[in-house]
mmCIF file of C-alpha atoms in Angstrom:
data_model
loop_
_atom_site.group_PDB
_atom_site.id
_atom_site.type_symbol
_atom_site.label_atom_id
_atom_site.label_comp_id
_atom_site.label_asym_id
_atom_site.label_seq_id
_atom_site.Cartn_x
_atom_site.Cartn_y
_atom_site.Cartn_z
ATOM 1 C CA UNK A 1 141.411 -45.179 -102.991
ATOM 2 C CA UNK A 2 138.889 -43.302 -101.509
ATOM 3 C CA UNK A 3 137.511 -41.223 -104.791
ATOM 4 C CA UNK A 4 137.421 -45.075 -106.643
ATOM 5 C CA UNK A 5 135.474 -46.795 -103.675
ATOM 6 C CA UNK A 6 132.798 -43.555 -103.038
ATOM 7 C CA UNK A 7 130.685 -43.964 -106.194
ATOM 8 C CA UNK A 8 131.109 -47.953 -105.948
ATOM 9 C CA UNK A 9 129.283 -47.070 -102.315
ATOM 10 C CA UNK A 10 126.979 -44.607 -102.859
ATOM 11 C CA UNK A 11 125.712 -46.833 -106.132
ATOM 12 C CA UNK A 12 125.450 -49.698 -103.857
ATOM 13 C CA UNK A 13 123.106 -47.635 -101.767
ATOM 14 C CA UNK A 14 120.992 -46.322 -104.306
ATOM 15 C CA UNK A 15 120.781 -49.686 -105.977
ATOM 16 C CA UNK A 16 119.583 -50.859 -102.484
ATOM 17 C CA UNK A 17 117.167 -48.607 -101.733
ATOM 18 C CA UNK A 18 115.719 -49.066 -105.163
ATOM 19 C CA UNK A 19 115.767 -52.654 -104.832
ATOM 20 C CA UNK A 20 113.746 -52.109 -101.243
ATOM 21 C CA UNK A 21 111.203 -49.055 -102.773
ATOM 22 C CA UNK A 22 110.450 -51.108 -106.295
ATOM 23 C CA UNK A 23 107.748 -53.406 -104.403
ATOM 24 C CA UNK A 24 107.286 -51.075 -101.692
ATOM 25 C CA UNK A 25 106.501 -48.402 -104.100
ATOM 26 C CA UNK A 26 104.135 -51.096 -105.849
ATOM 27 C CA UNK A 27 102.577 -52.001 -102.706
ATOM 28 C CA UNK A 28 101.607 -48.371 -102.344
ATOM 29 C CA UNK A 29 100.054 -47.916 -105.423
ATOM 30 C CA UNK A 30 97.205 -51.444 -104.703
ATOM 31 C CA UNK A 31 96.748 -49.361 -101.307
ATOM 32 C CA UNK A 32 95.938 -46.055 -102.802
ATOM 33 C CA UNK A 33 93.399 -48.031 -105.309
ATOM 34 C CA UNK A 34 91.468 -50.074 -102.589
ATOM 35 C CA UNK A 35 91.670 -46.934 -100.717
ATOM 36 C CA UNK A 36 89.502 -45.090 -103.771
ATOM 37 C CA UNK A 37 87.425 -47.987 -103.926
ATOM 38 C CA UNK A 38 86.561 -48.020 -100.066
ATOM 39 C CA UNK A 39 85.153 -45.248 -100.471
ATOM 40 C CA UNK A 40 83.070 -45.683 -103.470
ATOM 41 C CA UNK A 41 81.623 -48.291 -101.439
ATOM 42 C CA UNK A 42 80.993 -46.311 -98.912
ATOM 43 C CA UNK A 43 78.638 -44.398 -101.654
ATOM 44 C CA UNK A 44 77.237 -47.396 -102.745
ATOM 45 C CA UNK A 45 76.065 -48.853 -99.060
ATOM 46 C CA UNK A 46 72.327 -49.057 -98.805
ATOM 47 C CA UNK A 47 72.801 -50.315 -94.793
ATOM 48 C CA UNK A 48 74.421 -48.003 -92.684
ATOM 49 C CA UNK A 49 76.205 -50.480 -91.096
ATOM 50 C CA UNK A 50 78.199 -51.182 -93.939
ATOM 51 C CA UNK A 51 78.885 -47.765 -95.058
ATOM 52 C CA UNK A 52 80.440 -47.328 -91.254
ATOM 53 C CA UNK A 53 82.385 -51.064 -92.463
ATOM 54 C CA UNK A 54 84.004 -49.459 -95.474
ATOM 55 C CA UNK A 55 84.875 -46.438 -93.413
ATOM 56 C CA UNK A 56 86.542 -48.770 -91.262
ATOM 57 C CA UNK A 57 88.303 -50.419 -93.986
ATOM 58 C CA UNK A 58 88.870 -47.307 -95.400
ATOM 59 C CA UNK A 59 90.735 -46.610 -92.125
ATOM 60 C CA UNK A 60 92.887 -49.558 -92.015
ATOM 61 C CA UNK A 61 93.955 -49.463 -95.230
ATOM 62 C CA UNK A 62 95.200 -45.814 -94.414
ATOM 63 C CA UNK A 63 96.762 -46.896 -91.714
ATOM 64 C CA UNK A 64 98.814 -49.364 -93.529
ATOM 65 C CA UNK A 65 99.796 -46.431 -96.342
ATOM 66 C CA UNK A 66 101.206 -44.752 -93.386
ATOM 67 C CA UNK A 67 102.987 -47.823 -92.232
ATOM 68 C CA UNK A 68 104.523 -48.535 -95.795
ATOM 69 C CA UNK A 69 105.479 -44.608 -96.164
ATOM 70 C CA UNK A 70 107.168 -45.018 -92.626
ATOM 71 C CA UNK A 71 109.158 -48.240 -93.831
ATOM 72 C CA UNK A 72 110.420 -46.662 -96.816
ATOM 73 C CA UNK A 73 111.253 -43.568 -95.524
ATOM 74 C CA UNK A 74 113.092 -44.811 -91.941
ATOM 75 C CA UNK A 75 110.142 -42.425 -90.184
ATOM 76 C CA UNK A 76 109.225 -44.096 -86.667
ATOM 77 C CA UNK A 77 106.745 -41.275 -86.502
ATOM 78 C CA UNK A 78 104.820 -42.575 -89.163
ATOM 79 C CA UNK A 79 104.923 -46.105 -87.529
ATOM 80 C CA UNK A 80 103.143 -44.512 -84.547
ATOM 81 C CA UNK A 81 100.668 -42.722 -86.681
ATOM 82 C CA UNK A 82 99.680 -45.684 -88.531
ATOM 83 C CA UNK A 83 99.159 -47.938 -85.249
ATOM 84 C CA UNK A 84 96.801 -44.753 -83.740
ATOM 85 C CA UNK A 85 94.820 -44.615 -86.818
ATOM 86 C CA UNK A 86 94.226 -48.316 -86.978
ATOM 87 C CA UNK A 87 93.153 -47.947 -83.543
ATOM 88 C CA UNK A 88 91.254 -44.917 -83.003
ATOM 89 C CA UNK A 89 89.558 -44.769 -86.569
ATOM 90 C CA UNK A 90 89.385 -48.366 -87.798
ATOM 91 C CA UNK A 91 88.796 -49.543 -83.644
ATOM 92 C CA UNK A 92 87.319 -47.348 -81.463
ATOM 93 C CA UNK A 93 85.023 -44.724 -84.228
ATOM 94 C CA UNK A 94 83.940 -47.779 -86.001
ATOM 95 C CA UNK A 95 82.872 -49.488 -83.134
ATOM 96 C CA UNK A 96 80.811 -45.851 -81.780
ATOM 97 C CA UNK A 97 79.505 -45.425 -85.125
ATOM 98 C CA UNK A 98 77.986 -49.219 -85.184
ATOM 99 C CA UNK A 99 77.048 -49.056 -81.436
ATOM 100 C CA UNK A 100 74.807 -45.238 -82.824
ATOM 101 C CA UNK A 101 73.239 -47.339 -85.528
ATOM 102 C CA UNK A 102 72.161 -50.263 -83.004
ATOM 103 C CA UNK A 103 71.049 -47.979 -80.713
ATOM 104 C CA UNK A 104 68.759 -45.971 -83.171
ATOM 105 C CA UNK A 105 67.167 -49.335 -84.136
ATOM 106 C CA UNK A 106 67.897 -47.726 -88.070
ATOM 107 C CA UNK A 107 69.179 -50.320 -90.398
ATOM 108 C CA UNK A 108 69.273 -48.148 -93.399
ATOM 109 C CA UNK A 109 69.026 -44.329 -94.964
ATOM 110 C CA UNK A 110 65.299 -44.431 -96.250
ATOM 111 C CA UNK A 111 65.237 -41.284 -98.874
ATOM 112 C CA UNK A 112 69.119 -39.902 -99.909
ATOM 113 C CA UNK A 113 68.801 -37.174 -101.932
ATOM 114 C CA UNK A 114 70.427 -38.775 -104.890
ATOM 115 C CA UNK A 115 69.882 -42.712 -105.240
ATOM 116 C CA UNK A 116 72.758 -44.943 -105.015
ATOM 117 C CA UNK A 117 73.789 -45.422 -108.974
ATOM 118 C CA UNK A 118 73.377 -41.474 -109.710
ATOM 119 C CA UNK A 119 75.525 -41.194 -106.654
ATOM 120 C CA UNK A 120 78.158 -43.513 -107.680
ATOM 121 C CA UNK A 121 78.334 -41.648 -111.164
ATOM 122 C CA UNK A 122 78.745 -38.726 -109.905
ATOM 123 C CA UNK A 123 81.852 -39.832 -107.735
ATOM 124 C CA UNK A 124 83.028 -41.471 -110.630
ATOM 125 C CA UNK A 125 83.057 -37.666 -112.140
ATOM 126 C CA UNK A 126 84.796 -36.361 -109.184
ATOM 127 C CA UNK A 127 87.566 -38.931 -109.231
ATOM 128 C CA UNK A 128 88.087 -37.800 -113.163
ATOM 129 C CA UNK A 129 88.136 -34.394 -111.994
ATOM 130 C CA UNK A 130 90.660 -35.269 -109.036
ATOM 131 C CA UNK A 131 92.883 -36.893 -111.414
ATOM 132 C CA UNK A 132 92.328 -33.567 -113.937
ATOM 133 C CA UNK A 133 93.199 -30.612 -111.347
ATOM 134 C CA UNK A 134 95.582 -32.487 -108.559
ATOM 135 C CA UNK A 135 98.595 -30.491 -109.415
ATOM 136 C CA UNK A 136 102.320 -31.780 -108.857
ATOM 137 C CA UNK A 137 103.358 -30.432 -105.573
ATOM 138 C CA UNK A 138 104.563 -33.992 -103.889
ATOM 139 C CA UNK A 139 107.486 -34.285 -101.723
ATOM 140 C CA UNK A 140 110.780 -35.644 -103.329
ATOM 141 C CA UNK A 141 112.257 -38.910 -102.530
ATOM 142 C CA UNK A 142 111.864 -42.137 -102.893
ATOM 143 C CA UNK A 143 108.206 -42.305 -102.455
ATOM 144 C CA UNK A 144 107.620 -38.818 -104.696
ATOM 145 C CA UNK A 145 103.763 -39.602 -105.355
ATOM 146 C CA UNK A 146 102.431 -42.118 -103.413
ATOM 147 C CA UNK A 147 99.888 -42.402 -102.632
ATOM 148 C CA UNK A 148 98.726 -40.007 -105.280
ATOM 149 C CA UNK A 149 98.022 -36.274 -104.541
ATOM 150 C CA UNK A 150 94.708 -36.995 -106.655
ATOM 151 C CA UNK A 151 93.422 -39.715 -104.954
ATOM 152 C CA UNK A 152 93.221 -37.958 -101.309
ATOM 153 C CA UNK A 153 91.710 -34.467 -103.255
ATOM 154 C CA UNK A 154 89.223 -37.755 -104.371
ATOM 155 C CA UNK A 155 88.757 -38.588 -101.248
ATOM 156 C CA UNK A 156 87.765 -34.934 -99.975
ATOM 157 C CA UNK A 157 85.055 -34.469 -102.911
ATOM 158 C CA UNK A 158 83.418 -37.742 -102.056
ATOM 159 C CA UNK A 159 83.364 -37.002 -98.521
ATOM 160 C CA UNK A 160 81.718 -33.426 -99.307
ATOM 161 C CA UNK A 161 79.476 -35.007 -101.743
ATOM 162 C CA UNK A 162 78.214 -37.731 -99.316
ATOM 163 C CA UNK A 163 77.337 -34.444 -96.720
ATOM 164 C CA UNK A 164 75.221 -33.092 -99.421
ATOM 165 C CA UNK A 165 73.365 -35.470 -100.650
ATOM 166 C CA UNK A 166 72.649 -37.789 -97.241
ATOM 167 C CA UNK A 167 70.065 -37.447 -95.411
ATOM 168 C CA UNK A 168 70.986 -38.852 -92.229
ATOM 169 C CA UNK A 169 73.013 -37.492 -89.520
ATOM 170 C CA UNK A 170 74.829 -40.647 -89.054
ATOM 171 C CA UNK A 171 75.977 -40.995 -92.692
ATOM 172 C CA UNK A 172 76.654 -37.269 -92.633
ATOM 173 C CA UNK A 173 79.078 -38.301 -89.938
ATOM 174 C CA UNK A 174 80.238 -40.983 -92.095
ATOM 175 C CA UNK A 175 81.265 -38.231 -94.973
ATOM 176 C CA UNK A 176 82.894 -35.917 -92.797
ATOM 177 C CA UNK A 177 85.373 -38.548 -91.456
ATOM 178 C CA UNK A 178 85.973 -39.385 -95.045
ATOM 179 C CA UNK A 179 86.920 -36.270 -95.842
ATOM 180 C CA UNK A 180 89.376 -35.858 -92.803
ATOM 181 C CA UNK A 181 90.681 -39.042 -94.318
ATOM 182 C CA UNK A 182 91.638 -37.530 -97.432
ATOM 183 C CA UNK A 183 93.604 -34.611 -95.666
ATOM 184 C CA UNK A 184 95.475 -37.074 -93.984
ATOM 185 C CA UNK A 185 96.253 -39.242 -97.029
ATOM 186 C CA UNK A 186 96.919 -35.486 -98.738
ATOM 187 C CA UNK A 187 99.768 -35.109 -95.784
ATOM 188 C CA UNK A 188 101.156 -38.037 -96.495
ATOM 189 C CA UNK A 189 101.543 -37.689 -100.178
ATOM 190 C CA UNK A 190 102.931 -33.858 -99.979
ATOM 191 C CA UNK A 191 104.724 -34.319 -97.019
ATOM 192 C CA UNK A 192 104.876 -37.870 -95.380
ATOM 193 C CA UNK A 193 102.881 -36.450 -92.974
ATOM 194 C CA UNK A 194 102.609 -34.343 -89.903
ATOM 195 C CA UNK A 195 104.000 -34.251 -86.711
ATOM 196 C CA UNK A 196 103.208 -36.916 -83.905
ATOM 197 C CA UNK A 197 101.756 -34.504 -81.635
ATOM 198 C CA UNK A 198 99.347 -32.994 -84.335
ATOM 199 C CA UNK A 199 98.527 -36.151 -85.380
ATOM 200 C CA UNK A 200 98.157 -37.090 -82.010
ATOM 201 C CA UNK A 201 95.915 -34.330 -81.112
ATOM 202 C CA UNK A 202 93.821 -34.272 -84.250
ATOM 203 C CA UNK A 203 93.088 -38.213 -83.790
ATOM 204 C CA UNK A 204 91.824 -37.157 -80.434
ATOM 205 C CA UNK A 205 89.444 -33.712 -81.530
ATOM 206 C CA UNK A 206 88.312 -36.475 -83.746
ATOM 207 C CA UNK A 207 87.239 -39.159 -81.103
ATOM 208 C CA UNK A 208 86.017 -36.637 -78.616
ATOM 209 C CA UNK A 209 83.833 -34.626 -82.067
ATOM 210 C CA UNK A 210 82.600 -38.304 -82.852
ATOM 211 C CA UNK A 211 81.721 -39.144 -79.688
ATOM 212 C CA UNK A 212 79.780 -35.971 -78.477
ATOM 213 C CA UNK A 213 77.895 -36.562 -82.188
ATOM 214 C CA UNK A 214 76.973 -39.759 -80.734
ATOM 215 C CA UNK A 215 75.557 -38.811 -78.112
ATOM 216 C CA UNK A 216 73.617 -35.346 -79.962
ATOM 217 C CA UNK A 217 72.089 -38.111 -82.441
ATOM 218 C CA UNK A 218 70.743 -39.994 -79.228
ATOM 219 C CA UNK A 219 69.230 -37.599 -77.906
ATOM 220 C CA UNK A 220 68.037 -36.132 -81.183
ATOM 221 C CA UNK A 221 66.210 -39.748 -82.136
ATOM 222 C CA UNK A 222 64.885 -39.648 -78.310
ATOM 223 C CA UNK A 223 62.955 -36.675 -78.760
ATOM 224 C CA UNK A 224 62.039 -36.419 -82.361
ATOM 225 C CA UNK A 225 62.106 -39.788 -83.254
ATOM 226 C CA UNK A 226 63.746 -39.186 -86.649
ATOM 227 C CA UNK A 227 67.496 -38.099 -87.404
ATOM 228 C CA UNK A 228 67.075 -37.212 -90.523
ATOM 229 C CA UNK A 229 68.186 -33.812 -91.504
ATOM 230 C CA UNK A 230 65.663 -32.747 -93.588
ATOM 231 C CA UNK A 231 62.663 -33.650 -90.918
ATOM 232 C CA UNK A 232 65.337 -31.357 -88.418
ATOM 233 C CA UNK A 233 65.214 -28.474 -91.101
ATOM 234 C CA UNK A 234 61.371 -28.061 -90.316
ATOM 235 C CA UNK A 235 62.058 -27.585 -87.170
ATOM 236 C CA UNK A 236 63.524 -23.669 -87.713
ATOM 237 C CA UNK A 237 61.503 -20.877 -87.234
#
């Protein structure tokens, strides 16, 4: 009996777990999109205050990737690390980040280096070029590619782009955090992530770094009155 009723149950399983990855899986793939779009709009804010808003939605939505990867795969872990992300990124740096701007009386980035539309090209260039180089090296399972390997290595180029070609310290801030993002979403795709405790202790380096920022670009508008980067470049020498 038992070599007849093995296959029945194992294909029972399978069909089951199919049957509970098929939307999940779907799910996944409208995260990883708004997740690529959050942060072309981060690019395309002309306020800072909404380019720390998409960051923040940029956050959450990570947070719920990690939450969907954690129900698929049975991974309490990833449970925990999507409630700390939601909370420390999308809750307490958002709220820093907005509390900066109001503080600096600065509404908006006066002079980027590259205007908003030329900026949004060339991200549209680096998410070709993302899609172009990401090789296949995704974990296997039931969730093998999602969400995609390319979008996080997105995610990265965008965030480096937005150091180069911002002005201002606060949405240099803005573009580092996006690219930490796109590590994390780059664990998550290769390897459903990382342990609690790193995760743990890198949300924290990253509260504490965000934090002490905060307070450098205080003091930095106190006494010079600007925060831009390229009035603090005349500064050397």
């Amino acid at each position: 009996m038992v070599p007849v009723l093995a296959p029945t149950v194992a294909g029972e399983l399978v069909k089951t777990t199919s049957l509970i990855a098929a939307p999940s899986t779907q799910l996944l793939q409208i995260l990883g999109v708004l997740l690529l779009l959050s942060t072309f709009a981060i690019t395309a804010a002309r306020l800072l205050s909404h380019a720390i808003w998409a960051y923040m939605l940029q956050s959450l939505l990570l947070g719920l990737i990690a939450g969907v990867v954690g129900y698929i795969t049975g991974s309490v872990d990833l449970y925990a690390v999507a409630v700390l992300t939601i909370v420390v990124k999308c809750g307490a740096i958002g709220w820093i980040l907005q509390r900066i701007t109001r503080r600096l009386h600065i509404q908006r980035e006066v002079r980027p280096y590259i205007n908003v539309p030329s900026s949004l090209l060339i991200c549209v260039l680096l998410t070709v070029l993302a899609f172009f180089v990401s090789p296949a090296v995704v974990a296997r399972g039931v969730v093998p590619d999602k969400p995609p390997l390319a979008i996080s290595i997105a995610l990265v180029l965008m965030g480096l782009f937005l150091l180069a070609s911002r002005r201002h310290v606060v949405m240099q801030v803005v573009g580092l955090l996006t690219i930490e993002n796109g590590l994390f979403a780059g664990a998550i795709a290769i390897a459903y992530g990382m342990p609690l405790i790193v995760e743990f202790g890198i949300l924290f380096d990253i509260l504490i770094a965000v934090i002490v920022m905060g307070l450098l670009v205080t003091l930095i508008q106190r006494v010079l009155v600007s925060a831009d980067t390229a009035d603090l470049r005349r500064l050397r020498g």
